[in-house]
mmCIF file of C-alpha atoms in Angstrom:
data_model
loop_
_atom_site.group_PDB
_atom_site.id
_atom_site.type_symbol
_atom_site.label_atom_id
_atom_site.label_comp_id
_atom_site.label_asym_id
_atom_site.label_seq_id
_atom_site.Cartn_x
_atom_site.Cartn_y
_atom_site.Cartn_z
ATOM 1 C CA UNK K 1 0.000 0.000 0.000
ATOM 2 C CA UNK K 2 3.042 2.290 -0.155
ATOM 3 C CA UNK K 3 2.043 5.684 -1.502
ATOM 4 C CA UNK K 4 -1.410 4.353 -2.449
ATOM 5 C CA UNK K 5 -4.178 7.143 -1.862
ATOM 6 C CA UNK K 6 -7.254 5.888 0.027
ATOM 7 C CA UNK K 7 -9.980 7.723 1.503
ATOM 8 C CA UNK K 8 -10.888 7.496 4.770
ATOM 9 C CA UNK K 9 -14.682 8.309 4.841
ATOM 10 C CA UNK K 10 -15.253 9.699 8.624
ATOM 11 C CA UNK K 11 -11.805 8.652 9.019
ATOM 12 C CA UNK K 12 -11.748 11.389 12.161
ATOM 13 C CA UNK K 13 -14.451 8.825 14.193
ATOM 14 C CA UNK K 14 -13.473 6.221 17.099
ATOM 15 C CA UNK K 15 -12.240 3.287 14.474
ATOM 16 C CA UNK K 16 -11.354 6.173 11.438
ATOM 17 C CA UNK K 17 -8.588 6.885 13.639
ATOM 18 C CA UNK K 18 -7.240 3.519 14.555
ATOM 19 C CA UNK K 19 -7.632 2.661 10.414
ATOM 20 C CA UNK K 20 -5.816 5.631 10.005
ATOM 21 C CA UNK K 21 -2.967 4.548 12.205
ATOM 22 C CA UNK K 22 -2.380 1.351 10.506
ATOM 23 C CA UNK K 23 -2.602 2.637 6.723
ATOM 24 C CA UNK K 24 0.220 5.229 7.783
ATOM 25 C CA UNK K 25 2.240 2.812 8.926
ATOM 26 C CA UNK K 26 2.215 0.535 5.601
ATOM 27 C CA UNK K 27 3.015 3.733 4.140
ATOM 28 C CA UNK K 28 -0.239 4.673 2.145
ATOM 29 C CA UNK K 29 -1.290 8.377 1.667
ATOM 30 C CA UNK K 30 -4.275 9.320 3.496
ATOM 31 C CA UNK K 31 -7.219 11.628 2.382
ATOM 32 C CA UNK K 32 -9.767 12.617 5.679
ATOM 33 C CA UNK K 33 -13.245 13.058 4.369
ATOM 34 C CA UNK K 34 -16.010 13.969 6.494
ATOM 35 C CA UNK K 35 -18.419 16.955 7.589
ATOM 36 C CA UNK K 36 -15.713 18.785 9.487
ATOM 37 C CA UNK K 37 -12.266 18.004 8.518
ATOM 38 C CA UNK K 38 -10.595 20.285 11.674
ATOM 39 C CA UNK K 39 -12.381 17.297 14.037
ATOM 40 C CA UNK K 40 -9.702 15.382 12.451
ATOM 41 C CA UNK K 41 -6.444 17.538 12.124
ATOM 42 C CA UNK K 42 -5.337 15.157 15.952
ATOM 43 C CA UNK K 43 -4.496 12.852 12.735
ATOM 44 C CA UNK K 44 -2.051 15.093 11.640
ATOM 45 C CA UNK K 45 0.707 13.398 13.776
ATOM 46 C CA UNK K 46 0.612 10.035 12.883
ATOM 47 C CA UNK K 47 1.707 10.572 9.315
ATOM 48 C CA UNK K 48 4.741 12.523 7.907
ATOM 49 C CA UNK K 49 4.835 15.877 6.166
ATOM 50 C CA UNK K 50 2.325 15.821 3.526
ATOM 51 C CA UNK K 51 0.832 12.139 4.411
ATOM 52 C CA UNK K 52 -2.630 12.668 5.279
ATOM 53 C CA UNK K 53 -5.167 15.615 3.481
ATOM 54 C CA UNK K 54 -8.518 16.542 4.942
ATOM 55 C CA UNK K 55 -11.353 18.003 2.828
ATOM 56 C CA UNK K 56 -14.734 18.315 3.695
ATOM 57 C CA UNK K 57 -17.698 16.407 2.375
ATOM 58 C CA UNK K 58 -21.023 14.088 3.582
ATOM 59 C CA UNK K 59 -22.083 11.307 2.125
ATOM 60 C CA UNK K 60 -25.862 12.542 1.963
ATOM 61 C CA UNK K 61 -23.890 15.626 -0.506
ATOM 62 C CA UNK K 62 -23.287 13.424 -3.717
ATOM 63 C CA UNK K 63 -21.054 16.229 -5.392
ATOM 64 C CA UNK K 64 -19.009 16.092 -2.006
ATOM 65 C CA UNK K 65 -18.533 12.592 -2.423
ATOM 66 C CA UNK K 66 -17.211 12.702 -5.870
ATOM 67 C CA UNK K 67 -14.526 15.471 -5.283
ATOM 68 C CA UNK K 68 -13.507 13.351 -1.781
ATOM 69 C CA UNK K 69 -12.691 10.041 -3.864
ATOM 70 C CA UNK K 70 -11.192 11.358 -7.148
ATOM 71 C CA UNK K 71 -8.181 10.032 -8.045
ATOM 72 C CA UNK K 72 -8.106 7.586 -5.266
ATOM 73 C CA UNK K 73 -6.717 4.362 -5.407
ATOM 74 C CA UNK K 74 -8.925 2.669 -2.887
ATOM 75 C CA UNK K 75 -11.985 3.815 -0.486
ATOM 76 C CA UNK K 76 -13.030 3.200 3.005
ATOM 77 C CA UNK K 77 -16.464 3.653 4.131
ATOM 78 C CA UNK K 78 -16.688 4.496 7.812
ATOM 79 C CA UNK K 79 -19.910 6.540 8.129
ATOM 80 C CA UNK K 80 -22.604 5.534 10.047
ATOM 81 C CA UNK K 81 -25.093 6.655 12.502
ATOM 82 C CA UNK K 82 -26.481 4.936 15.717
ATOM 83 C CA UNK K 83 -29.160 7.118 15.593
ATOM 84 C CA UNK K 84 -31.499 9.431 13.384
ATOM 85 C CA UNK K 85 -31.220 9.403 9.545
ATOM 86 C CA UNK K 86 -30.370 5.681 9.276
ATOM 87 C CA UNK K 87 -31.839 5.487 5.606
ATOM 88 C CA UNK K 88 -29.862 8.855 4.437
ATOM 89 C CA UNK K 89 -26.324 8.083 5.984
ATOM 90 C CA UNK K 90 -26.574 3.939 6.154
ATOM 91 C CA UNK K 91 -28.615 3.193 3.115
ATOM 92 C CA UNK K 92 -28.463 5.610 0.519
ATOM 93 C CA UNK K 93 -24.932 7.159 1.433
ATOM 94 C CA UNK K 94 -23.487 4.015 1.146
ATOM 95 C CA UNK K 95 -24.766 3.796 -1.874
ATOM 96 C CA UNK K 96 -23.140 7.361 -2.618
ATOM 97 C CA UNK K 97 -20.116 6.074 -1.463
ATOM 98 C CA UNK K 98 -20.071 2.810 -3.530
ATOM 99 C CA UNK K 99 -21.381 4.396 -7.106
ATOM 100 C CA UNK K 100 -18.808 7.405 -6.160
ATOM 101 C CA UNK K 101 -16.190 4.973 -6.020
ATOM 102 C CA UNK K 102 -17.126 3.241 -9.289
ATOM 103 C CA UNK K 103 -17.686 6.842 -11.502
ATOM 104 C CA UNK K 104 -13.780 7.618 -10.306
ATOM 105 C CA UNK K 105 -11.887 4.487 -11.256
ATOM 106 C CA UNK K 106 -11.530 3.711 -7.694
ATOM 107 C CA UNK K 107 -9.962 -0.308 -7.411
ATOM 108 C CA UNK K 108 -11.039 -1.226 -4.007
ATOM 109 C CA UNK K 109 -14.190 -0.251 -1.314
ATOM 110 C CA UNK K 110 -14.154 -1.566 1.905
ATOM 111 C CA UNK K 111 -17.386 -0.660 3.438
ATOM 112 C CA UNK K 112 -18.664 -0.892 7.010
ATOM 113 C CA UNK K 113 -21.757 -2.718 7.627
ATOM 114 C CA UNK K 114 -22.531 -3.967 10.970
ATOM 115 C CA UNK K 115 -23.309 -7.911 12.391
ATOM 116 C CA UNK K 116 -26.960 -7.145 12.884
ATOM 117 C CA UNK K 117 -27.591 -5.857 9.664
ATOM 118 C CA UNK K 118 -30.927 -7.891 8.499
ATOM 119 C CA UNK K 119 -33.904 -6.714 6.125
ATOM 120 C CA UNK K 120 -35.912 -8.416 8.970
ATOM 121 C CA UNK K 121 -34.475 -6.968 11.901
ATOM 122 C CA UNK K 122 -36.444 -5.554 14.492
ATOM 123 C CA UNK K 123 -34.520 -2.498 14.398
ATOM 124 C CA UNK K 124 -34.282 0.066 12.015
ATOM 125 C CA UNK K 125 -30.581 0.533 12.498
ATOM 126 C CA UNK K 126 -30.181 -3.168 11.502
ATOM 127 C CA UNK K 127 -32.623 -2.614 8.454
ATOM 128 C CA UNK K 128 -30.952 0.146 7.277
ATOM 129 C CA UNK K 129 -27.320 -1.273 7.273
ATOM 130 C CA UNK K 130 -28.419 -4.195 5.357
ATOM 131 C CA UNK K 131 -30.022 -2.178 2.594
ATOM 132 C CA UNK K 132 -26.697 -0.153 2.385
ATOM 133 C CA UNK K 133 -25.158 -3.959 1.928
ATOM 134 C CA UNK K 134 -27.100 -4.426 -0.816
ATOM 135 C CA UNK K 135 -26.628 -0.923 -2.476
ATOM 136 C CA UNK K 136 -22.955 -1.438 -2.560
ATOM 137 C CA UNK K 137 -22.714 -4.691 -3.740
ATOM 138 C CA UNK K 138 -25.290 -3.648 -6.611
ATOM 139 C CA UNK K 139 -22.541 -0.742 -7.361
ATOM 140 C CA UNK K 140 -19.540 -1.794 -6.736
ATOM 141 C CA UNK K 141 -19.612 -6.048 -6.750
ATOM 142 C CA UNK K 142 -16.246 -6.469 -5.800
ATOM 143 C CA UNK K 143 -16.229 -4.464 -2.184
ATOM 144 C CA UNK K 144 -15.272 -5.920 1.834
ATOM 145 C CA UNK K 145 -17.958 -5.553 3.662
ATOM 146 C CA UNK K 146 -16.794 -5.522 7.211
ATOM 147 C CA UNK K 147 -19.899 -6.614 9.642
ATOM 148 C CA UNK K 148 -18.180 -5.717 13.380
ATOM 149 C CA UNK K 149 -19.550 -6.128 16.449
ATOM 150 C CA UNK K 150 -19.565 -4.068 19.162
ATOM 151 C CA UNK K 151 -16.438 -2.435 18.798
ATOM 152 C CA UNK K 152 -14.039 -1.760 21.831
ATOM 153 C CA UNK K 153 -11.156 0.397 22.575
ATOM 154 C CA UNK K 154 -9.570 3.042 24.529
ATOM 155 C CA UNK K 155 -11.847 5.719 23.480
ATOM 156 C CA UNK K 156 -15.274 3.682 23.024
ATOM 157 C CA UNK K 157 -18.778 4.582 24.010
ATOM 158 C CA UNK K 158 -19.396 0.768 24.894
ATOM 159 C CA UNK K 159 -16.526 -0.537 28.016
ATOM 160 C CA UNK K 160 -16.937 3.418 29.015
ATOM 161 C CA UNK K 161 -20.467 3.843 29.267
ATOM 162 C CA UNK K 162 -21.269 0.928 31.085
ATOM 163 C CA UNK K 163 -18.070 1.112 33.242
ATOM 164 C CA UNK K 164 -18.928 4.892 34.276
ATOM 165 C CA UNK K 165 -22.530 3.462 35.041
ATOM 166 C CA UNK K 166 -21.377 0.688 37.347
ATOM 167 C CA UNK K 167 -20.251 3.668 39.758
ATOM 168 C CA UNK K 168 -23.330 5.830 39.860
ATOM 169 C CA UNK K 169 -25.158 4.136 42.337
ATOM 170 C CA UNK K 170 -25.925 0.987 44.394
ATOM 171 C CA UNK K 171 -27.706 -0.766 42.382
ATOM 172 C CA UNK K 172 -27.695 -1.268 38.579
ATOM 173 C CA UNK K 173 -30.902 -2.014 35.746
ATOM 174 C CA UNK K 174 -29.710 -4.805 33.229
ATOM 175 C CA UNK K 175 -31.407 -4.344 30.271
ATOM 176 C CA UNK K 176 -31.784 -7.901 28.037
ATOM 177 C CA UNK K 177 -29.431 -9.558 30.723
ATOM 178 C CA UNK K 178 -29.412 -12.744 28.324
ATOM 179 C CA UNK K 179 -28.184 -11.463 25.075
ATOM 180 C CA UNK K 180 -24.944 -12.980 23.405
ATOM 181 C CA UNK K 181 -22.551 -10.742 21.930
ATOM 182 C CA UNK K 182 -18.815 -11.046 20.712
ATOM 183 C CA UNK K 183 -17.487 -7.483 21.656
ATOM 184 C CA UNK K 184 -14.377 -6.832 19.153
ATOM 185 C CA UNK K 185 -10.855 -4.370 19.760
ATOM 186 C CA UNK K 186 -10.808 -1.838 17.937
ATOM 187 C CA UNK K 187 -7.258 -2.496 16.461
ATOM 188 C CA UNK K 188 -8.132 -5.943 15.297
ATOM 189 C CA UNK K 189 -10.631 -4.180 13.282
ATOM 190 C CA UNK K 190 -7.928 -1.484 11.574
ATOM 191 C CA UNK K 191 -5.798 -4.334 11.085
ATOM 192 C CA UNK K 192 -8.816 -6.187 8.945
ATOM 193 C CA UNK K 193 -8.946 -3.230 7.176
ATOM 194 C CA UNK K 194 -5.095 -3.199 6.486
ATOM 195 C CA UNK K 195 -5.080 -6.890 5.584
ATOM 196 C CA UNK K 196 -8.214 -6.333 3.073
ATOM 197 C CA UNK K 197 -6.555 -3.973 1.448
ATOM 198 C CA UNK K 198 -3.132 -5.357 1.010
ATOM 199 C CA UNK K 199 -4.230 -8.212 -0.810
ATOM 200 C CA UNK K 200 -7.652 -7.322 -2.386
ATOM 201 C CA UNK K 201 -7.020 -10.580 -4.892
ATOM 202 C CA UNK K 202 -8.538 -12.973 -1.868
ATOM 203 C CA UNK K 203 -10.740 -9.983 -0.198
ATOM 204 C CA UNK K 204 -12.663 -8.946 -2.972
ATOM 205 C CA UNK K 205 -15.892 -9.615 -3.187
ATOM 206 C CA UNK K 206 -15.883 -10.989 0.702
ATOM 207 C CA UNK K 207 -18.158 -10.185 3.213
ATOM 208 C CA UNK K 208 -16.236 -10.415 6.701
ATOM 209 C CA UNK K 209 -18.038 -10.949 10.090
ATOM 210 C CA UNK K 210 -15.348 -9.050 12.963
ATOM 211 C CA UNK K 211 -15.549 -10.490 15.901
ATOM 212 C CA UNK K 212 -14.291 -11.197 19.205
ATOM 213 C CA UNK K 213 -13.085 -14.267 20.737
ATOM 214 C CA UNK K 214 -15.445 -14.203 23.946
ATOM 215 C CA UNK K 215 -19.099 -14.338 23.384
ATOM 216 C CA UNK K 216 -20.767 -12.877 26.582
ATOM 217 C CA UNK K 217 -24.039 -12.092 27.756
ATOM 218 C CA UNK K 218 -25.267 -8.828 28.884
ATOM 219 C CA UNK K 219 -25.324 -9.733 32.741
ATOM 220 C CA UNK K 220 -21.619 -11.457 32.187
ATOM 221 C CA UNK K 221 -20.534 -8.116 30.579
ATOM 222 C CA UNK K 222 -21.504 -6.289 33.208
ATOM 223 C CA UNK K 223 -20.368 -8.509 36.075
ATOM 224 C CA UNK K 224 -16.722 -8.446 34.475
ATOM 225 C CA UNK K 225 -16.539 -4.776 34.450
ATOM 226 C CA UNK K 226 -17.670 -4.445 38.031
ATOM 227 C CA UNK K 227 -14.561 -6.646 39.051
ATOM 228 C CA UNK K 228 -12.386 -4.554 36.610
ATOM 229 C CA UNK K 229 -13.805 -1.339 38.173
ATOM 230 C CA UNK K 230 -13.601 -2.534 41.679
ATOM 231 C CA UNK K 231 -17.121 -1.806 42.014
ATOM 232 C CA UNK K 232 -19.840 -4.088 43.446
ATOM 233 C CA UNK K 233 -23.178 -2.928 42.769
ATOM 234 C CA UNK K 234 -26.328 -5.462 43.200
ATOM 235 C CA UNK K 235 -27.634 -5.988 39.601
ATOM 236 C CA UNK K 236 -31.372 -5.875 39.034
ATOM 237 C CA UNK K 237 -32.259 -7.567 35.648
ATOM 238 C CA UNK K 238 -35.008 -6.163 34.453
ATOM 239 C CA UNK K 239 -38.184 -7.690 32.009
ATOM 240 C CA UNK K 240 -38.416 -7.025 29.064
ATOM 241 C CA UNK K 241 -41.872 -5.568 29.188
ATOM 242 C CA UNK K 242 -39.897 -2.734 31.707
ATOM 243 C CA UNK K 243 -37.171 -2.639 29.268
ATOM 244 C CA UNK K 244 -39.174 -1.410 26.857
ATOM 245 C CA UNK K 245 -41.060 1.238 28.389
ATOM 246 C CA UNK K 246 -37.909 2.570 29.803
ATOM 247 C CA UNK K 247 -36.429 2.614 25.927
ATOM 248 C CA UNK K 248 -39.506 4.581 25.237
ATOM 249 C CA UNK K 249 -39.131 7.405 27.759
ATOM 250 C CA UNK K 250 -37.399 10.809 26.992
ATOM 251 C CA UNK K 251 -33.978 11.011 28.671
ATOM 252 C CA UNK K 252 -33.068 7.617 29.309
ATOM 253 C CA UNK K 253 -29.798 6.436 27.757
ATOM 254 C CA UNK K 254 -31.238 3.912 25.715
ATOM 255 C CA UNK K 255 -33.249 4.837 22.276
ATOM 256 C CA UNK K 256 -36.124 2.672 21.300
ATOM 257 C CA UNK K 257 -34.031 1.587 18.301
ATOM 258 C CA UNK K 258 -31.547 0.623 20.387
ATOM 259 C CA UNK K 259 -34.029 -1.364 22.445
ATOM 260 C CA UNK K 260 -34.772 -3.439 19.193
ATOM 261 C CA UNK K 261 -31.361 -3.886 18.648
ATOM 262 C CA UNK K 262 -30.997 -5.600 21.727
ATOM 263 C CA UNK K 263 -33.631 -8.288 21.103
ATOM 264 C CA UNK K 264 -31.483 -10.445 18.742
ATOM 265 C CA UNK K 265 -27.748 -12.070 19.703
ATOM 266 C CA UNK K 266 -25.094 -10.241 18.218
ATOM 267 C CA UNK K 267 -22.827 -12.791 16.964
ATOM 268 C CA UNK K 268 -20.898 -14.613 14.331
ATOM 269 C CA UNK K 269 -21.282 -17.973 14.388
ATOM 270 C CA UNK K 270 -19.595 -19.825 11.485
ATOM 271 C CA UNK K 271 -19.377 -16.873 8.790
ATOM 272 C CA UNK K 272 -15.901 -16.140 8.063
ATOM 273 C CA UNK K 273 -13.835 -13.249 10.296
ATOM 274 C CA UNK K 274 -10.403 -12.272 11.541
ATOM 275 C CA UNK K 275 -8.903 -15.424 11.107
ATOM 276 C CA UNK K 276 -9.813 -15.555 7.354
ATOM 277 C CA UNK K 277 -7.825 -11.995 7.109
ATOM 278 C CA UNK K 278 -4.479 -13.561 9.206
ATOM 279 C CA UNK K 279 -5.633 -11.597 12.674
ATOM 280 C CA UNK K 280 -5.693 -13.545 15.877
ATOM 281 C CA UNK K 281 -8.515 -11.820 17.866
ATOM 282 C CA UNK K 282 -7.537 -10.064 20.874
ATOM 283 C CA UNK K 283 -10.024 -10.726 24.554
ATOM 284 C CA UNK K 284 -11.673 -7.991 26.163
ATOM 285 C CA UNK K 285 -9.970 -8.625 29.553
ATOM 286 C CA UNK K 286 -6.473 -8.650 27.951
ATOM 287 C CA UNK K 287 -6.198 -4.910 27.307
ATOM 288 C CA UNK K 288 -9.571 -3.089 28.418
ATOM 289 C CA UNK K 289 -8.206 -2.674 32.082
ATOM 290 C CA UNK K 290 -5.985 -0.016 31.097
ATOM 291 C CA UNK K 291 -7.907 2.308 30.025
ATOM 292 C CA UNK K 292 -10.558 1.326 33.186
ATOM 293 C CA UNK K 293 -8.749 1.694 35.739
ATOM 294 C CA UNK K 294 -9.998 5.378 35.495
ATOM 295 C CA UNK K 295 -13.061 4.182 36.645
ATOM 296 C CA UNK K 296 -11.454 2.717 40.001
ATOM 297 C CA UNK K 297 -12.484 4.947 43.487
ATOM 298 C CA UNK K 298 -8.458 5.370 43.774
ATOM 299 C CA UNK K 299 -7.478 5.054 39.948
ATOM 300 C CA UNK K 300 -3.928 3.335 39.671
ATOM 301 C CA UNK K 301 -3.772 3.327 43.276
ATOM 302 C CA UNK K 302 -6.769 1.160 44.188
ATOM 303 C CA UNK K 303 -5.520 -2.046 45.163
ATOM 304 C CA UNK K 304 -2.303 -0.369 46.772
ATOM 305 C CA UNK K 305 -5.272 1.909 49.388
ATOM 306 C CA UNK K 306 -7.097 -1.277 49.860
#
């Protein structure tokens, strides 16, 4: 990938910048697309003098799209939203993305989809990331698709989140205590996106499930990060019925699409994943503790008080 150009699409986002990382150190030249290229300038760094460009664009802005990917040798499609316009950014700006890609002369797309996606699936997140699936195989056949799970890392909103919740009070709501997931680093990810690129003559075409090596339930997620934390809350599991009018109420930290999300396991079962792309996957409890220990009553110092 040495002096290749590929464009990051929200390469400024939690994974962008991990992708980034990895593409700068094989030596390819980086172009930052996304609404507002200064959210990204932290990138500057990573790269050397004249590595990594940054121009503005959105993938529901066709024109914007076009002028991003010219004379590119290879795309990446990071946008995405958890929440909102799932059709407009999911669906049909992959679809942007993807005929974009095609107009310029573009020889690889890696896109990212997610492991839920499903024209069935309860939620409309899930719906919407399979329709942007099929828009970019219909546009560009020979694109990854990268399906993740829930992604980890350093700077997530998933370890974080529920980690900074465990400490709030006594006693803690599980939400869908039963469902399986297969939480994945965030690095193992860049590096799929690395390998797929390298060698696009076994990648093309693929679709790639990225997932962890520890499938875990809500409640065992939670139970794990109390004993990380040094926290030890009593854990109220709560029925679904209550789980849902609680994802239906204004200000709770769970949307109602969310809530539908969590009705189906999030997993990977025999589909092919980081293995197939040379990428032993890396377990939660091997590196997520240092970046938790933040959440500890006495930080770095907890165990030495105690």
């Amino acid at each position: 990938m040495k002096d290749k150009l590929i464009v990051l699409i929200g390469g400024g986002g939690f994974v962008g910048r991990y992708v980034a990382q990895e593409l700068l150190a094989a030596g390819a030249r980086l172009r930052i697309a996304q609404r507002r290229p200064r959210d990204a300038w932290f990138l500057k760094p990573l790269g050397g003098l004249g590595q990594t460009q940054f121009v503005a664009a959105d993938v529901t802005q066709p024109e914007t799209i076009a002028a991003a990917v010219a004379g590119a040798d290879a795309v990446v499609n990071l946008a995405g939203v958890l929440k909102g316009d799932f059709d407009g950014v999911n669906g049909a700006g992959a679809q942007t993305v993807a005929a974009a890609a095609r107009a310029a002369g573009v020889a690889s797309l890696v896109h990212f989809s997610a492991l839920g996606a499903a024209d069935d699936s309860a939620s409309a997140y899930g719906r919407s990331k399979a329709a942007g699936e099929a828009a970019v195989r219909q546009a560009f056949p020979e694109a990854v698709i990268l399906r993740p799970s829930f992604v980890f890392g350093r700077e997530d909103a998933f370890t974080n989140r529920f980690a900074a919740m465990l400490g709030m009070g006594p006693v803690v709501p599980v939400l869908r205590a039963g469902v399986r997931f297969q939480p994945v680093y965030v690095v193992d990810v860049a590096r799929a996106v690395a390998a797929a690129l390298a060698a696009p003559e076994k990648s093309a075409g693929q679709t790639y499930a990225l997932a962890g090596p520890d499938t875990l339930t809500m409640a065992a997620l939670l139970h794990w990060l109390a004993g990380a934390t040094g926290h030890r809350p009593a854990f109220a599991e709560l029925p679904d019925p209550l789980g849902a009018l609680i994802a239906m109420l204004p200000g709770t930290p769970i949307t109602r699409d969310q809530w539908r999300m969590l009705l189906a396991d999030n997993v990977a079962g025999d589909a092919p994943g980081l293995a197939a792309l040379g990428i032993v996957a890396t377990p939660l409890a091997s590196v997520a503790p240092a970046w938790l220990v933040r959440y500890r009553r006495n930080g770095r110092f907890a165990r030495l008080a105690a």
